[in-house]
Amino acid sequence: MGLREKYGKKLEMQGFEPIDLNETDVDVIFKKCLADENTTEKECSYLFSREYGYSKESEESVFFDRKRINENRNNILYLLGQTHPCHYYREENVTPKTISQKYNGEIWTRNNGIIMELLHLARAIDELSPFNKATQDAILLIMKTTLSPNDPNFPEWWKEHKSEWEDRKR
């Protein structure tokens, strides 16, 4: 069950509940965190910059509501923790292709738009560097590995790691 089914449009969470890395949940969190006309503080995310070799036309920013992005920080970290780079590269450079793969080898999406949404969320919480044109990659800083709630090993893993997630400040 995804966030959309569980929480509907409001997506209000009481405590922390692990979520599976999938297109629906990434898209719901991304849209929920976008800045709107009621946003008082914005967080800017950009993946491509002239500073890193890209053209001015490539500098496209996404603006998030700072309060909502901070409220969803744990969800974003948990989703990122399920990616292949987080489990196997340990602070190595990532590409959209490597971030589209889960730790178990499963491709969770082939949708570049959804991949960019996850990368923008990671950038907005300062867990991803901008992409470097020369190397065609970025550095993912998150090193907290997580498991999908659908993984057969999840119940045992969650017993051991639950307090780490529930004790985190929002």
Short mmCIF file of C-alpha atoms in Angstrom, two decimals:
data_model
loop_
_atom_site.label_atom_id
_atom_site.label_comp_id
_atom_site.label_asym_id
_atom_site.label_seq_id
_atom_site.Cartn_x
_atom_site.Cartn_y
_atom_site.Cartn_z
CA MET A 1 0.00 0.00 0.00
CA GLY A 2 1.41 3.38 -1.02
CA LEU A 3 1.17 6.73 0.69
CA ARG A 4 -1.59 7.89 -1.63
CA GLU A 5 -3.85 4.97 -0.64
CA LYS A 6 -2.92 5.19 3.01
CA TYR A 7 -3.17 8.93 3.55
CA GLY A 8 -5.00 10.34 0.56
CA LYS A 9 -4.27 13.89 -0.53
CA LYS A 10 -3.44 15.12 2.96
CA LEU A 11 -0.54 12.73 3.49
CA GLU A 12 -0.52 13.46 7.21
CA MET A 13 1.74 11.11 9.15
CA GLN A 14 1.66 10.27 12.83
CA GLY A 15 5.13 9.04 13.77
CA PHE A 16 7.27 7.31 11.18
CA GLU A 17 6.16 4.45 9.00
CA PRO A 18 8.55 2.90 6.45
CA ILE A 19 7.50 3.19 2.82
CA ASP A 20 8.47 1.31 -0.30
CA LEU A 21 10.46 3.09 -3.00
CA ASN A 22 8.00 3.39 -5.87
CA GLU A 23 6.80 5.94 -8.41
CA THR A 24 3.56 6.76 -6.61
CA ASP A 25 5.13 7.57 -3.25
CA VAL A 26 7.96 9.61 -4.77
CA ASP A 27 5.44 11.61 -6.81
CA VAL A 28 3.11 12.17 -3.84
CA ILE A 29 5.94 13.45 -1.62
CA PHE A 30 7.36 15.61 -4.42
CA LYS A 31 4.01 17.28 -5.12
CA LYS A 32 3.20 17.69 -1.44
CA CYS A 33 6.50 19.50 -0.85
CA LEU A 34 6.33 21.89 -3.81
CA ALA A 35 6.09 25.57 -2.94
CA ASP A 36 2.75 27.22 -3.57
CA GLU A 37 1.16 30.63 -3.07
CA ASN A 38 0.96 30.00 0.72
CA THR A 39 4.65 29.16 1.09
CA THR A 40 6.48 31.59 3.35
CA GLU A 41 9.96 29.99 3.17
CA LYS A 42 11.28 28.27 0.08
CA GLU A 43 14.00 25.69 -0.46
CA CYS A 44 15.57 25.76 -3.92
CA SER A 45 16.74 22.61 -5.67
CA TYR A 46 18.80 22.59 -8.85
CA LEU A 47 20.49 19.57 -10.38
CA PHE A 48 22.39 21.27 -13.21
CA SER A 49 24.43 24.45 -12.87
CA ARG A 50 26.84 26.56 -14.91
CA GLU A 51 29.24 26.17 -11.99
CA TYR A 52 29.44 22.46 -12.85
CA GLY A 53 29.73 22.87 -16.62
CA TYR A 54 26.11 23.08 -17.74
CA SER A 55 24.61 25.85 -19.86
CA LYS A 56 22.43 28.61 -18.47
CA GLU A 57 19.44 26.94 -20.16
CA SER A 58 20.08 23.81 -18.07
CA GLU A 59 19.76 25.71 -14.80
CA GLU A 60 16.22 24.81 -13.92
CA SER A 61 15.25 25.23 -10.29
CA VAL A 62 12.44 23.60 -8.35
CA PHE A 63 11.14 25.41 -5.30
CA PHE A 64 9.87 23.51 -2.30
CA ASP A 65 8.07 24.66 0.81
CA ARG A 66 10.81 24.52 3.46
CA LYS A 67 8.44 23.43 6.23
CA ARG A 68 6.95 20.60 4.16
CA ILE A 69 10.33 19.41 2.86
CA ASN A 70 11.60 19.28 6.47
CA GLU A 71 8.47 17.43 7.60
CA ASN A 72 9.12 14.83 4.88
CA ARG A 73 12.87 14.57 5.39
CA ASN A 74 12.65 11.12 7.00
CA ASN A 75 10.44 9.82 4.19
CA ILE A 76 12.91 11.10 1.60
CA LEU A 77 15.88 9.63 3.46
CA TYR A 78 14.08 6.32 3.81
CA LEU A 79 13.32 6.19 0.08
CA LEU A 80 16.91 7.09 -0.83
CA GLY A 81 18.17 4.40 1.55
CA GLN A 82 16.54 1.77 -0.65
CA THR A 83 18.53 2.71 -3.74
CA HIS A 84 21.34 0.59 -5.13
CA PRO A 85 23.98 3.34 -4.76
CA CYS A 86 23.19 3.76 -1.07
CA HIS A 87 23.67 0.05 -0.38
CA TYR A 88 26.67 -0.63 -2.59
CA TYR A 89 28.58 2.50 -3.53
CA ARG A 90 28.84 4.21 -0.16
CA GLU A 91 29.33 7.88 -1.03
CA GLU A 92 30.22 7.27 -4.65
CA ASN A 93 28.92 9.17 -7.60
CA VAL A 94 25.45 8.34 -8.87
CA THR A 95 23.59 8.76 -12.13
CA PRO A 96 19.87 8.71 -12.90
CA LYS A 97 20.39 5.13 -14.12
CA THR A 98 21.99 3.91 -10.88
CA ILE A 99 19.43 5.69 -8.69
CA SER A 100 16.62 3.93 -10.62
CA GLN A 101 17.75 0.60 -9.20
CA LYS A 102 16.86 -0.74 -5.75
CA TYR A 103 19.31 -2.50 -3.46
CA ASN A 104 17.93 -5.89 -4.58
CA GLY A 105 18.62 -5.18 -8.26
CA GLU A 106 14.99 -4.36 -9.11
CA ILE A 107 14.41 -1.37 -11.36
CA TRP A 108 11.83 0.63 -9.43
CA THR A 109 11.18 3.08 -12.29
CA ARG A 110 12.13 3.83 -15.86
CA ASN A 111 10.33 7.16 -15.73
CA ASN A 112 12.94 9.93 -15.97
CA GLY A 113 10.50 12.48 -14.58
CA ILE A 114 10.03 10.45 -11.39
CA ILE A 115 13.80 9.90 -11.12
CA MET A 116 14.31 13.67 -11.37
CA GLU A 117 11.66 14.18 -8.67
CA LEU A 118 13.58 11.91 -6.27
CA LEU A 119 16.86 13.61 -7.16
CA HIS A 120 15.32 17.07 -6.56
CA LEU A 121 14.00 15.91 -3.19
CA ALA A 122 17.48 14.62 -2.29
CA ARG A 123 19.01 17.92 -3.39
CA ALA A 124 16.45 19.94 -1.40
CA ILE A 125 17.46 18.17 1.83
CA ASP A 126 21.17 18.59 1.02
CA GLU A 127 21.82 14.88 0.45
CA LEU A 128 22.83 15.24 -3.21
CA SER A 129 25.36 17.45 -4.95
CA PRO A 130 24.55 19.05 -8.30
CA PHE A 131 25.47 16.98 -11.36
CA ASN A 132 28.89 17.48 -12.89
CA LYS A 133 28.78 17.73 -16.69
CA ALA A 134 32.32 16.38 -17.14
CA THR A 135 31.59 13.19 -15.18
CA GLN A 136 27.80 13.05 -15.80
CA ASP A 137 27.10 12.20 -12.17
CA ALA A 138 26.39 13.62 -8.72
CA ILE A 139 27.38 12.63 -5.20
CA LEU A 140 24.69 11.10 -3.00
CA LEU A 141 25.63 11.83 0.59
CA ILE A 142 23.04 9.69 2.42
CA MET A 143 24.63 6.61 3.89
CA LYS A 144 21.69 5.22 5.88
CA THR A 145 20.63 2.00 4.15
CA THR A 146 17.01 0.93 4.45
CA LEU A 147 14.85 -1.99 3.33
CA SER A 148 11.50 -1.99 1.61
CA PRO A 149 8.60 -2.95 3.88
CA ASN A 150 7.82 -5.54 1.16
CA ASP A 151 11.21 -7.25 1.59
CA PRO A 152 10.96 -10.66 3.32
CA ASN A 153 13.86 -9.61 5.59
CA PHE A 154 12.13 -6.38 6.59
CA PRO A 155 10.42 -7.53 9.85
CA GLU A 156 13.71 -8.66 11.38
CA TRP A 157 15.58 -5.63 10.06
CA TRP A 158 12.90 -3.21 11.30
CA LYS A 159 13.04 -4.65 14.85
CA GLU A 160 16.72 -3.70 14.90
CA HIS A 161 16.40 -0.27 13.23
CA LYS A 162 12.95 1.04 14.20
CA SER A 163 14.20 3.21 17.06
CA GLU A 164 16.72 4.94 14.77
CA TRP A 165 13.86 6.25 12.64
CA GLU A 166 11.36 6.98 15.36
CA ASP A 167 13.92 8.90 17.43
CA ARG A 168 14.93 11.19 14.57
CA LYS A 169 13.91 14.82 14.88
CA ARG A 170 11.51 16.01 12.20
#
